[in-house]
Amino acid sequence: MKHKIKKIVNSTLAGLMALSMFQVNWNVRAEAIKHNVTEEFPDADWKMVGYVSGTGALLKVDGEVSFCLQAKVPVHAGDNEEIPPSAIGLSQNTLDELALVVWYGYRSQPSLTNYFLTQNLIWKYLDQGDSYVKNDNLYPTKASMQSWFDDILNKVSQFHDKPSFHAGTYSINVNETLTIQDTNGVLDGLTIKSVEGAVVSKNGNTLYVTPNSNSPDSLTIQFNREMSLAQTQTNFVVRDKAYQGTSQAVSPCTSGQDPYTSEVTINIQKFGNLKIAKQNEKGEMVPNTTFKLSYQADMSSPIGTYTTGDDGTVTIQELEPKTVYIQELSVPHPLEVDTSVHSVTIKPNDTVTYTQTNQYKRGDLKLAKVDEDGTYIPNTQFKLSYHNDMSDPIGIYTTGSDGTVTVEDLIADTVYIQEISVPAPLIVDDSVKSKVIGHNTIVTYTARNLYKKGDVEITKKDANSGKVVKKAG
């Protein structure tokens, strides 16, 4: 057809949100700005049906593909002046939706077929559907185009739909993967803008976020439709009643911004702390105990080694919130080193306490009691203590019939021994003695006592008189 048109309006997806984005004073006619309008007839199989007949025309403004808003108005090829959208009586909302029709119908999937189908949908949208372009081999009737129309209009109606997680806030531990499902089914059609500090990806309508130790404490992920400058420009050609004659006009609102935006905030739980407490079997805190930490169960690639302070504890900060393995390396004598590997789970923004209780190294003490002749003496009592003043005694032990008594499971340290009682006529030796207990051995302590000493007086008496005989020969 001779698709003659009188005025041109250039709308843009960048102006979808508000007319104030146009940055143009529409009260002043921009007569000095000219735009060139041309028409091409690339395929004779596409024919006009309705008010105008002939071959379907492909319109261009300044060499860029454009679309007609008035099916019954002939075109004026050549230079044309600019006019505002309001000059043609179309609302901004109508222009916005028509721009989306062009985006989904043609610019996102450009082809000659989609061009003419998009042109038909524009006319149908503007209640000019009695005129359309058909192709007997592809789309011979308007009814054959309806499914294509429905698909495009459905996309237009959902253009500004947000994912179900839009404007939400989620939390995830560092080096773990957060999975967010978009129940609105929008994410699949969006593009993730560049993100630093985390690995962000999507599969269909599922979003995956994996932060690392270099991630910020809070991460904002933004999404758009990834429209280029060319894709956000749409030229519409129309006739304006206010400007009669051969000139046409273009409205230059082409800032090229992607009009769609959505975002989600991810709070990253990066580190936690571990407090290690060391105590003996009595519950007393033990300083100078060394531990090794690793994120590996085999203790490879250690995080470091750490030693308990005077209070028997040490706190390790900024650990990743995952399982940490702990192994004791050394412990003060006489405690026994526990080299088994233990584990705790670090919680982000929290301090987890791990307490390790160690047993003392132990051995046995055999107490033996003999007299000055080396004869073993039963029923002798001894008091034992770990303190040289004999305070806090371990216990009191009595030698048996063999003159000995064995005290088991003593701490492998210095033990102090004091004799409490001994059978007469032996003399009690209450001085404090000591013995060092060996680990898993029996140490013997032998106490030798002296007998009490005295004098013997001999008196001689006469057998008959009973008188003491002073001098006996």
CSV table of C-alpha atoms in Angstrom, one decimal:
chain,number,residue,atom,x,y,z
A,1,MET,CA,0.0,0.0,0.0
A,2,LYS,CA,0.9,3.7,-0.2
A,3,HIS,CA,1.0,4.0,3.6
A,4,LYS,CA,1.0,7.8,3.7
A,5,ILE,CA,1.5,9.4,7.1
A,6,LYS,CA,1.6,13.0,8.3
A,7,LYS,CA,3.2,13.2,11.7
A,8,ILE,CA,5.7,11.2,13.7
A,9,VAL,CA,5.8,10.6,17.4
A,10,ASN,CA,8.9,9.0,18.9
A,11,SER,CA,8.1,7.2,22.2
A,12,THR,CA,10.5,5.3,24.3
A,13,LEU,CA,10.5,2.6,26.9
A,14,ALA,CA,12.7,4.9,29.0
A,15,GLY,CA,9.6,7.1,29.4
A,16,LEU,CA,7.4,4.4,30.7
A,17,MET,CA,7.4,5.6,34.3
A,18,ALA,CA,6.5,9.3,33.9
A,19,LEU,CA,6.1,12.0,31.3
A,20,SER,CA,8.6,14.1,33.3
A,21,MET,CA,11.4,11.9,32.0
A,22,PHE,CA,11.1,13.4,28.5
A,23,GLN,CA,13.2,16.4,29.3
A,24,VAL,CA,11.5,18.4,26.6
A,25,ASN,CA,9.5,21.7,26.8
A,26,TRP,CA,6.4,20.6,24.8
A,27,ASN,CA,5.0,24.2,24.8
A,28,VAL,CA,7.5,25.2,22.2
A,29,ARG,CA,7.4,23.8,18.7
A,30,ALA,CA,10.8,22.5,17.8
A,31,GLU,CA,10.6,23.5,14.1
A,32,ALA,CA,14.4,23.5,13.7
A,33,ILE,CA,14.7,19.7,14.3
A,34,LYS,CA,14.0,17.6,11.3
A,35,HIS,CA,13.7,13.8,10.9
A,36,ASN,CA,13.6,11.9,7.7
A,37,VAL,CA,10.7,9.5,7.0
A,38,THR,CA,11.0,6.7,4.4
A,39,GLU,CA,8.9,3.6,3.5
A,40,GLU,CA,10.1,0.3,2.0
A,41,PHE,CA,8.2,-2.6,0.4
A,42,PRO,CA,10.4,-5.6,1.1
A,43,ASP,CA,7.9,-8.5,0.4
A,44,ALA,CA,5.0,-8.4,-2.0
A,45,ASP,CA,3.4,-11.3,-0.2
A,46,TRP,CA,2.4,-9.0,2.6
A,47,LYS,CA,-0.8,-7.2,1.5
A,48,MET,CA,-3.0,-4.5,3.1
A,49,VAL,CA,-6.6,-5.4,3.8
A,50,GLY,CA,-9.3,-2.8,4.7
A,51,TYR,CA,-9.5,1.0,4.1
A,52,VAL,CA,-6.2,1.0,2.1
A,53,SER,CA,-5.0,-1.7,-0.2
A,54,GLY,CA,-1.6,-2.5,-1.7
A,55,THR,CA,1.7,-3.9,-0.5
A,56,GLY,CA,2.5,-3.6,3.1
A,57,ALA,CA,5.1,-0.9,3.9
A,58,LEU,CA,8.0,-1.0,6.3
A,59,LEU,CA,8.4,2.5,7.8
A,60,LYS,CA,11.7,4.1,9.0
A,61,VAL,CA,12.5,7.4,10.8
A,62,ASP,CA,16.1,8.5,10.3
A,63,GLY,CA,16.9,5.0,9.1
A,64,GLU,CA,15.4,3.3,12.2
A,65,VAL,CA,12.4,0.9,11.9
A,66,SER,CA,9.2,2.7,12.9
A,67,PHE,CA,5.4,2.0,13.3
A,68,CYS,CA,2.3,3.6,12.1
A,69,LEU,CA,-0.5,4.7,14.5
A,70,GLN,CA,-3.1,5.7,11.8
A,71,ALA,CA,-3.9,2.9,9.3
A,72,LYS,CA,-5.9,5.3,7.0
A,73,VAL,CA,-3.5,8.2,6.8
A,74,PRO,CA,-1.0,8.4,3.9
A,75,VAL,CA,2.7,9.0,4.5
A,76,HIS,CA,4.7,12.0,3.6
A,77,ALA,CA,8.3,10.9,2.9
A,78,GLY,CA,11.1,13.3,3.6
A,79,ASP,CA,12.0,15.7,6.4
A,80,ASN,CA,9.5,16.2,9.2
A,81,GLU,CA,9.3,18.3,12.3
A,82,GLU,CA,8.9,17.3,16.0
A,83,ILE,CA,5.7,17.4,17.9
A,84,PRO,CA,4.8,16.3,21.5
A,85,PRO,CA,2.7,13.1,22.1
A,86,SER,CA,-0.2,15.3,23.5
A,87,ALA,CA,-0.5,16.8,20.0
A,88,ILE,CA,-2.1,13.6,18.7
A,89,GLY,CA,-4.5,13.1,21.5
A,90,LEU,CA,-2.8,9.9,22.9
A,91,SER,CA,-2.2,9.5,26.6
A,92,GLN,CA,1.2,8.7,27.9
A,93,ASN,CA,-0.2,5.4,29.2
A,94,THR,CA,-1.2,4.4,25.7
A,95,LEU,CA,2.2,5.3,24.3
A,96,ASP,CA,3.9,3.4,27.1
A,97,GLU,CA,1.9,0.2,26.3
A,98,LEU,CA,2.4,0.6,22.6
A,99,ALA,CA,6.2,0.9,23.2
A,100,LEU,CA,6.0,-2.4,25.1
A,101,VAL,CA,4.0,-4.0,22.2
A,102,VAL,CA,6.8,-3.0,19.9
A,103,TRP,CA,9.5,-4.3,22.3
A,104,TYR,CA,7.9,-7.7,22.7
A,105,GLY,CA,6.5,-8.0,19.2
A,106,TYR,CA,9.4,-6.8,17.2
A,107,ARG,CA,12.5,-5.4,18.8
A,108,SER,CA,13.2,-8.4,21.1
A,109,GLN,CA,12.8,-10.8,18.1
A,110,PRO,CA,13.2,-8.7,14.9
A,111,SER,CA,11.9,-10.2,11.6
A,112,LEU,CA,9.8,-9.0,8.7
A,113,THR,CA,6.9,-11.3,9.9
A,114,ASN,CA,7.1,-9.9,13.4
A,115,TYR,CA,7.2,-6.4,12.0
A,116,PHE,CA,3.9,-6.7,10.2
A,117,LEU,CA,2.2,-8.7,13.1
A,118,THR,CA,3.3,-5.9,15.5
A,119,GLN,CA,1.9,-3.3,13.1
A,120,ASN,CA,-1.4,-5.2,13.0
A,121,LEU,CA,-1.5,-5.4,16.8
A,122,ILE,CA,-0.9,-1.7,17.2
A,123,TRP,CA,-3.9,-0.9,14.9
A,124,LYS,CA,-6.0,-3.5,16.8
A,125,TYR,CA,-5.0,-1.9,20.1
A,126,LEU,CA,-6.1,1.5,18.8
A,127,ASP,CA,-9.4,0.2,17.5
A,128,GLN,CA,-8.3,0.4,13.9
A,129,GLY,CA,-8.3,-3.4,13.4
A,130,ASP,CA,-10.5,-3.2,10.3
A,131,SER,CA,-7.2,-2.5,8.5
A,132,TYR,CA,-4.4,-5.0,8.7
A,133,VAL,CA,-1.5,-6.6,6.7
A,134,LYS,CA,-1.8,-10.3,5.8
A,135,ASN,CA,0.3,-13.0,4.2
A,136,ASP,CA,-1.7,-15.8,2.6
A,137,ASN,CA,1.2,-18.2,3.2
A,138,LEU,CA,1.7,-17.4,6.9
A,139,TYR,CA,-1.1,-15.4,8.4
A,140,PRO,CA,-4.0,-15.2,5.9
A,141,THR,CA,-6.6,-13.9,8.4
A,142,LYS,CA,-6.8,-11.8,11.6
A,143,ALA,CA,-8.0,-14.9,13.4
A,144,SER,CA,-4.8,-16.7,12.5
A,145,MET,CA,-2.9,-13.9,14.2
A,146,GLN,CA,-4.9,-14.0,17.5
A,147,SER,CA,-2.7,-16.4,19.3
A,148,TRP,CA,0.4,-14.3,18.5
A,149,PHE,CA,-1.5,-11.2,19.7
A,150,ASP,CA,-2.5,-12.8,23.0
A,151,ASP,CA,1.1,-13.9,23.7
A,152,ILE,CA,2.4,-10.4,23.2
A,153,LEU,CA,-0.3,-8.6,25.1
A,154,ASN,CA,0.1,-11.1,28.0
A,155,LYS,CA,3.8,-10.1,28.1
A,156,VAL,CA,3.0,-6.4,28.0
A,157,SER,CA,0.5,-6.8,30.9
A,158,GLN,CA,3.2,-8.6,33.0
A,159,PHE,CA,6.1,-6.3,32.1
A,160,HIS,CA,6.3,-4.5,35.4
A,161,ASP,CA,5.5,-7.6,37.5
A,162,LYS,CA,8.0,-8.2,40.2
A,163,PRO,CA,9.5,-11.4,41.5
A,164,SER,CA,7.9,-12.7,44.7
A,165,PHE,CA,11.2,-11.8,46.5
A,166,HIS,CA,11.2,-8.2,45.3
A,167,ALA,CA,12.3,-5.7,48.0
A,168,GLY,CA,12.8,-8.5,50.4
A,169,THR,CA,15.7,-9.2,52.7
A,170,TYR,CA,17.3,-12.6,53.2
A,171,SER,CA,20.3,-13.9,55.2
A,172,ILE,CA,22.9,-16.4,54.3
A,173,ASN,CA,26.2,-17.6,55.8
A,174,VAL,CA,29.4,-16.9,53.9
A,175,ASN,CA,30.4,-19.8,51.5
A,176,GLU,CA,26.9,-21.2,51.7
A,177,THR,CA,24.3,-21.0,48.9
A,178,LEU,CA,21.0,-19.3,49.3
A,179,THR,CA,18.2,-20.6,47.1
A,180,ILE,CA,15.2,-18.3,46.5
A,181,GLN,CA,12.2,-19.4,44.5
A,182,ASP,CA,10.2,-16.8,42.6
A,183,THR,CA,6.7,-18.0,43.0
A,184,ASN,CA,5.4,-15.2,40.7
A,185,GLY,CA,7.3,-16.7,37.7
A,186,VAL,CA,8.9,-13.5,36.7
A,187,LEU,CA,12.6,-14.1,37.3
A,188,ASP,CA,13.1,-16.2,34.2
A,189,GLY,CA,12.5,-13.2,32.0
A,190,LEU,CA,14.9,-10.9,33.9
A,191,THR,CA,18.6,-10.2,33.8
A,192,ILE,CA,20.9,-10.1,36.8
A,193,LYS,CA,22.9,-6.9,36.9
A,194,SER,CA,26.6,-7.1,37.7
A,195,VAL,CA,27.2,-8.2,41.3
A,196,GLU,CA,30.5,-8.0,43.2
A,197,GLY,CA,31.3,-10.0,46.2
A,198,ALA,CA,29.2,-13.0,45.5
A,199,VAL,CA,28.4,-15.6,42.9
A,200,VAL,CA,24.8,-14.9,41.7
A,201,SER,CA,23.0,-17.0,39.1
A,202,LYS,CA,19.5,-18.1,38.2
A,203,ASN,CA,17.9,-21.2,36.6
A,204,GLY,CA,14.4,-20.5,35.4
A,205,ASN,CA,12.6,-18.9,38.3
A,206,THR,CA,15.1,-19.9,41.0
A,207,LEU,CA,17.8,-17.5,42.2
A,208,TYR,CA,21.1,-18.8,43.7
A,209,VAL,CA,23.4,-16.5,45.8
A,210,THR,CA,26.8,-17.7,47.2
A,211,PRO,CA,28.8,-15.1,49.1
A,212,ASN,CA,32.4,-15.5,50.0
A,213,SER,CA,34.7,-14.1,52.7
A,214,ASN,CA,35.3,-10.9,50.6
A,215,SER,CA,31.6,-10.2,50.4
A,216,PRO,CA,30.2,-7.0,52.0
A,217,ASP,CA,28.0,-7.4,55.0
A,218,SER,CA,24.9,-6.5,52.9
A,219,LEU,CA,24.5,-7.2,49.2
A,220,THR,CA,21.8,-5.7,46.9
A,221,ILE,CA,21.1,-7.6,43.8
A,222,GLN,CA,19.3,-5.7,41.0
A,223,PHE,CA,17.4,-7.1,38.0
A,224,ASN,CA,16.3,-5.5,34.7
A,225,ARG,CA,15.1,-6.5,31.2
A,226,GLU,CA,18.6,-5.7,29.8
A,227,MET,CA,17.4,-3.4,27.1
A,228,SER,CA,19.9,-1.6,25.0
A,229,LEU,CA,19.6,2.1,23.8
A,230,ALA,CA,18.3,0.9,20.4
A,231,GLN,CA,15.8,-1.4,22.0
A,232,THR,CA,14.3,1.3,24.2
A,233,GLN,CA,13.6,3.6,21.3
A,234,THR,CA,10.3,3.2,19.4
A,235,ASN,CA,9.2,5.6,16.6
A,236,PHE,CA,5.5,6.0,15.9
A,237,VAL,CA,4.3,7.9,12.8
A,238,VAL,CA,1.0,9.7,13.0
A,239,ARG,CA,-0.8,12.8,11.6
A,240,ASP,CA,-1.4,15.8,13.8
A,241,LYS,CA,-4.6,17.9,13.1
A,242,ALA,CA,-2.8,21.0,14.5
A,243,TYR,CA,-0.1,20.8,11.9
A,244,GLN,CA,-1.7,20.4,8.5
A,245,GLY,CA,0.2,20.2,5.3
A,246,THR,CA,3.0,18.1,4.1
A,247,SER,CA,5.3,18.3,7.2
A,248,GLN,CA,5.4,15.5,9.8
A,249,ALA,CA,6.9,15.6,13.4
A,250,VAL,CA,8.9,13.4,15.8
A,251,SER,CA,8.9,13.5,19.6
A,252,PRO,CA,12.5,12.9,20.8
A,253,CYS,CA,12.2,11.1,24.2
A,254,THR,CA,15.0,8.6,23.8
A,255,SER,CA,17.1,8.6,27.0
A,256,GLY,CA,17.7,4.9,26.5
A,257,GLN,CA,17.2,3.8,30.1
A,258,ASP,CA,15.8,0.4,31.0
A,259,PRO,CA,12.5,1.2,32.6
A,260,TYR,CA,12.3,-2.1,34.6
A,261,THR,CA,13.9,-2.5,38.0
A,262,SER,CA,13.7,-5.0,40.8
A,263,GLU,CA,16.0,-5.8,43.7
A,264,VAL,CA,16.6,-8.0,46.7
A,265,THR,CA,18.8,-7.5,49.7
A,266,ILE,CA,21.1,-10.3,51.0
A,267,ASN,CA,22.5,-9.9,54.5
A,268,ILE,CA,25.7,-12.0,54.7
A,269,GLN,CA,26.5,-13.6,58.0
A,270,LYS,CA,30.3,-13.7,57.6
A,271,PHE,CA,32.0,-14.7,60.8
A,272,GLY,CA,31.6,-16.1,64.3
A,273,ASN,CA,33.9,-16.6,67.2
A,274,LEU,CA,35.1,-19.6,69.2
A,275,LYS,CA,36.0,-19.6,72.9
A,276,ILE,CA,38.0,-22.6,74.0
A,277,ALA,CA,38.0,-23.3,77.7
A,278,LYS,CA,40.4,-25.9,79.3
A,279,GLN,CA,39.8,-27.5,82.6
A,280,ASN,CA,41.0,-30.4,84.6
A,281,GLU,CA,38.8,-33.2,86.0
A,282,LYS,CA,38.2,-31.1,89.1
A,283,GLY,CA,36.7,-28.3,87.1
A,284,GLU,CA,39.8,-26.0,87.6
A,285,MET,CA,40.7,-23.9,84.6
A,286,VAL,CA,44.1,-24.8,83.0
A,287,PRO,CA,46.3,-22.2,81.3
A,288,ASN,CA,49.1,-22.8,78.8
A,289,THR,CA,47.2,-25.5,76.8
A,290,THR,CA,47.7,-25.4,73.1
A,291,PHE,CA,45.1,-26.3,70.5
A,292,LYS,CA,45.1,-26.5,66.7
A,293,LEU,CA,42.1,-25.5,64.6
A,294,SER,CA,41.1,-26.5,61.0
A,295,TYR,CA,38.1,-26.5,58.7
A,296,GLN,CA,39.2,-30.1,57.7
A,297,ALA,CA,38.4,-33.2,59.7
A,298,ASP,CA,41.9,-34.5,59.1
A,299,MET,CA,43.3,-31.3,60.5
A,300,SER,CA,45.0,-30.4,57.3
A,301,SER,CA,45.4,-26.7,56.3
A,302,PRO,CA,45.2,-25.6,59.9
A,303,ILE,CA,43.7,-22.2,60.7
A,304,GLY,CA,46.3,-21.8,63.4
A,305,THR,CA,47.4,-22.8,66.9
A,306,TYR,CA,46.1,-21.1,70.0
A,307,THR,CA,47.1,-21.2,73.7
A,308,THR,CA,44.8,-20.7,76.7
A,309,GLY,CA,45.7,-17.7,78.9
A,310,ASP,CA,45.8,-17.3,82.6
A,311,ASP,CA,42.1,-17.8,82.9
A,312,GLY,CA,42.3,-21.1,81.0
A,313,THR,CA,40.5,-19.8,77.9
A,314,VAL,CA,41.3,-18.4,74.5
A,315,THR,CA,38.9,-16.8,72.0
A,316,ILE,CA,39.5,-17.1,68.2
A,317,GLN,CA,37.7,-14.4,66.2
A,318,GLU,CA,36.4,-14.2,62.6
A,319,LEU,CA,35.9,-17.8,61.9
A,320,GLU,CA,33.7,-18.9,59.0
A,321,PRO,CA,30.3,-20.0,60.1
A,322,LYS,CA,30.7,-23.7,59.5
A,323,THR,CA,32.2,-26.8,61.2
A,324,VAL,CA,35.6,-26.2,62.9
A,325,TYR,CA,37.7,-29.1,64.1
A,326,ILE,CA,39.8,-28.8,67.3
A,327,GLN,CA,42.8,-30.9,68.4
A,328,GLU,CA,44.8,-30.5,71.6
A,329,LEU,CA,48.5,-30.3,71.0
A,330,SER,CA,49.9,-29.9,74.5
A,331,VAL,CA,48.8,-29.6,78.1
A,332,PRO,CA,50.6,-28.8,81.4
A,333,HIS,CA,51.8,-31.7,83.5
A,334,PRO,CA,50.4,-33.8,85.0
A,335,LEU,CA,47.3,-33.7,82.7
A,336,GLU,CA,47.1,-36.2,79.9
A,337,VAL,CA,47.0,-34.8,76.3
A,338,ASP,CA,43.8,-35.7,74.5
A,339,THR,CA,44.8,-35.8,70.8
A,340,SER,CA,41.4,-36.9,69.5
A,341,VAL,CA,39.7,-34.5,67.1
A,342,HIS,CA,36.6,-32.7,68.2
A,343,SER,CA,34.3,-30.4,66.3
A,344,VAL,CA,31.9,-27.4,66.9
A,345,THR,CA,29.7,-25.5,64.5
A,346,ILE,CA,30.5,-21.8,64.3
A,347,LYS,CA,27.5,-19.5,64.4
A,348,PRO,CA,27.6,-16.1,62.5
A,349,ASN,CA,27.7,-13.1,64.7
A,350,ASP,CA,27.9,-15.2,67.8
A,351,THR,CA,30.6,-16.7,70.1
A,352,VAL,CA,30.4,-20.5,70.5
A,353,THR,CA,32.2,-22.0,73.6
A,354,TYR,CA,34.0,-25.3,73.5
A,355,THR,CA,35.1,-26.7,76.9
A,356,GLN,CA,37.6,-29.6,77.0
A,357,THR,CA,38.2,-31.5,80.2
A,358,ASN,CA,41.3,-33.5,80.6
A,359,GLN,CA,42.1,-36.3,82.9
A,360,TYR,CA,45.3,-36.4,84.9
A,361,LYS,CA,48.0,-38.9,84.2
A,362,ARG,CA,47.8,-41.5,86.9
A,363,GLY,CA,49.8,-44.2,88.7
A,364,ASP,CA,49.9,-46.3,91.8
A,365,LEU,CA,51.7,-45.9,95.1
A,366,LYS,CA,52.7,-48.9,97.2
A,367,LEU,CA,53.3,-48.1,100.9
A,368,ALA,CA,55.4,-50.5,102.9
A,369,LYS,CA,56.1,-50.5,106.7
A,370,VAL,CA,59.0,-52.3,108.2
A,371,ASP,CA,60.7,-52.3,111.6
A,372,GLU,CA,64.4,-51.8,112.2
A,373,ASP,CA,65.0,-55.4,111.5
A,374,GLY,CA,63.2,-55.3,108.1
A,375,THR,CA,60.2,-57.1,109.3
A,376,TYR,CA,57.0,-55.9,107.7
A,377,ILE,CA,54.5,-54.3,110.1
A,378,PRO,CA,50.7,-54.5,109.6
A,379,ASN,CA,48.2,-51.9,110.9
A,380,THR,CA,50.3,-48.8,110.2
A,381,GLN,CA,48.3,-45.8,109.0
A,382,PHE,CA,49.5,-43.2,106.4
A,383,LYS,CA,47.9,-40.0,105.3
A,384,LEU,CA,48.4,-38.8,101.7
A,385,SER,CA,48.1,-35.4,100.1
A,386,TYR,CA,49.1,-33.4,97.0
A,387,HIS,CA,50.1,-30.6,99.3
A,388,ASN,CA,53.2,-30.5,101.5
A,389,ASP,CA,51.2,-29.0,104.4
A,390,MET,CA,49.1,-32.2,104.2
A,391,SER,CA,45.9,-30.1,103.6
A,392,ASP,CA,43.1,-31.5,101.5
A,393,PRO,CA,44.2,-35.1,102.1
A,394,ILE,CA,43.7,-37.7,99.5
A,395,GLY,CA,42.9,-40.3,102.2
A,396,ILE,CA,44.2,-42.4,105.0
A,397,TYR,CA,45.5,-45.9,104.2
A,398,THR,CA,46.4,-48.8,106.5
A,399,THR,CA,49.0,-51.5,105.8
A,400,GLY,CA,47.6,-55.0,105.6
A,401,SER,CA,48.8,-58.3,107.1
A,402,ASP,CA,51.8,-58.2,104.7
A,403,GLY,CA,52.8,-54.8,105.9
A,404,THR,CA,51.9,-53.0,102.7
A,405,VAL,CA,49.0,-51.1,101.1
A,406,THR,CA,48.7,-50.0,97.5
A,407,VAL,CA,46.9,-46.8,96.6
A,408,GLU,CA,45.7,-46.7,93.0
A,409,ASP,CA,44.9,-44.0,90.5
A,410,LEU,CA,46.9,-41.2,92.1
A,411,ILE,CA,47.7,-38.1,89.9
A,412,ALA,CA,51.1,-38.5,88.4
A,413,ASP,CA,52.6,-35.7,90.4
A,414,THR,CA,54.3,-35.3,93.8
A,415,VAL,CA,52.4,-37.0,96.6
A,416,TYR,CA,53.2,-36.2,100.3
A,417,ILE,CA,53.1,-39.0,102.9
A,418,GLN,CA,52.7,-38.7,106.6
A,419,GLU,CA,52.6,-41.6,109.1
A,420,ILE,CA,49.7,-41.3,111.5
A,421,SER,CA,50.0,-44.4,113.7
A,422,VAL,CA,52.1,-47.5,114.1
A,423,PRO,CA,51.7,-50.6,116.4
A,424,ALA,CA,53.6,-50.5,119.7
A,425,PRO,CA,56.4,-50.6,120.5
A,426,LEU,CA,57.4,-48.9,117.3
A,427,ILE,CA,57.9,-45.2,117.3
A,428,VAL,CA,55.6,-43.1,115.0
A,429,ASP,CA,57.5,-41.0,112.5
A,430,ASP,CA,55.2,-38.1,111.7
A,431,SER,CA,57.6,-36.2,109.5
A,432,VAL,CA,56.3,-35.5,105.9
A,433,LYS,CA,57.9,-37.4,103.1
A,434,SER,CA,57.2,-37.2,99.4
A,435,LYS,CA,57.2,-39.4,96.3
A,436,VAL,CA,56.7,-38.6,92.6
A,437,ILE,CA,54.1,-40.8,91.1
A,438,GLY,CA,54.9,-42.2,87.6
A,439,HIS,CA,52.4,-42.4,84.7
A,440,ASN,CA,50.9,-45.9,84.6
A,441,THR,CA,53.5,-47.3,87.0
A,442,ILE,CA,53.7,-48.4,90.6
A,443,VAL,CA,56.0,-46.4,92.9
A,444,THR,CA,57.0,-47.9,96.2
A,445,TYR,CA,57.6,-46.0,99.4
A,446,THR,CA,59.0,-47.9,102.4
A,447,ALA,CA,58.9,-46.5,105.9
A,448,ARG,CA,61.3,-48.0,108.5
A,449,ASN,CA,60.5,-47.4,112.2
A,450,LEU,CA,62.6,-47.9,115.3
A,451,TYR,CA,61.4,-49.6,118.5
A,452,LYS,CA,60.9,-47.6,121.6
A,453,LYS,CA,64.0,-48.1,124.0
A,454,GLY,CA,64.2,-48.5,127.9
A,455,ASP,CA,66.4,-49.7,130.9
A,456,VAL,CA,66.1,-53.1,132.8
A,457,GLU,CA,66.6,-53.2,136.7
A,458,ILE,CA,67.6,-56.6,138.2
A,459,THR,CA,66.8,-57.3,141.9
A,460,LYS,CA,68.3,-60.3,143.7
A,461,LYS,CA,66.3,-61.7,146.6
A,462,ASP,CA,67.0,-64.4,149.2
A,463,ALA,CA,65.0,-67.5,148.6
A,464,ASN,CA,64.2,-68.1,152.2
A,465,SER,CA,63.8,-64.7,153.7
A,466,GLY,CA,62.8,-62.8,150.6
A,467,LYS,CA,65.2,-60.0,151.4
A,468,VAL,CA,67.0,-58.2,148.7
A,469,VAL,CA,70.5,-59.3,148.4
A,470,LYS,CA,72.6,-56.1,147.9
A,471,LYS,CA,75.6,-57.8,146.7
A,472,ALA,CA,75.5,-61.0,144.8
A,473,GLY,CA,78.6,-62.8,144.0
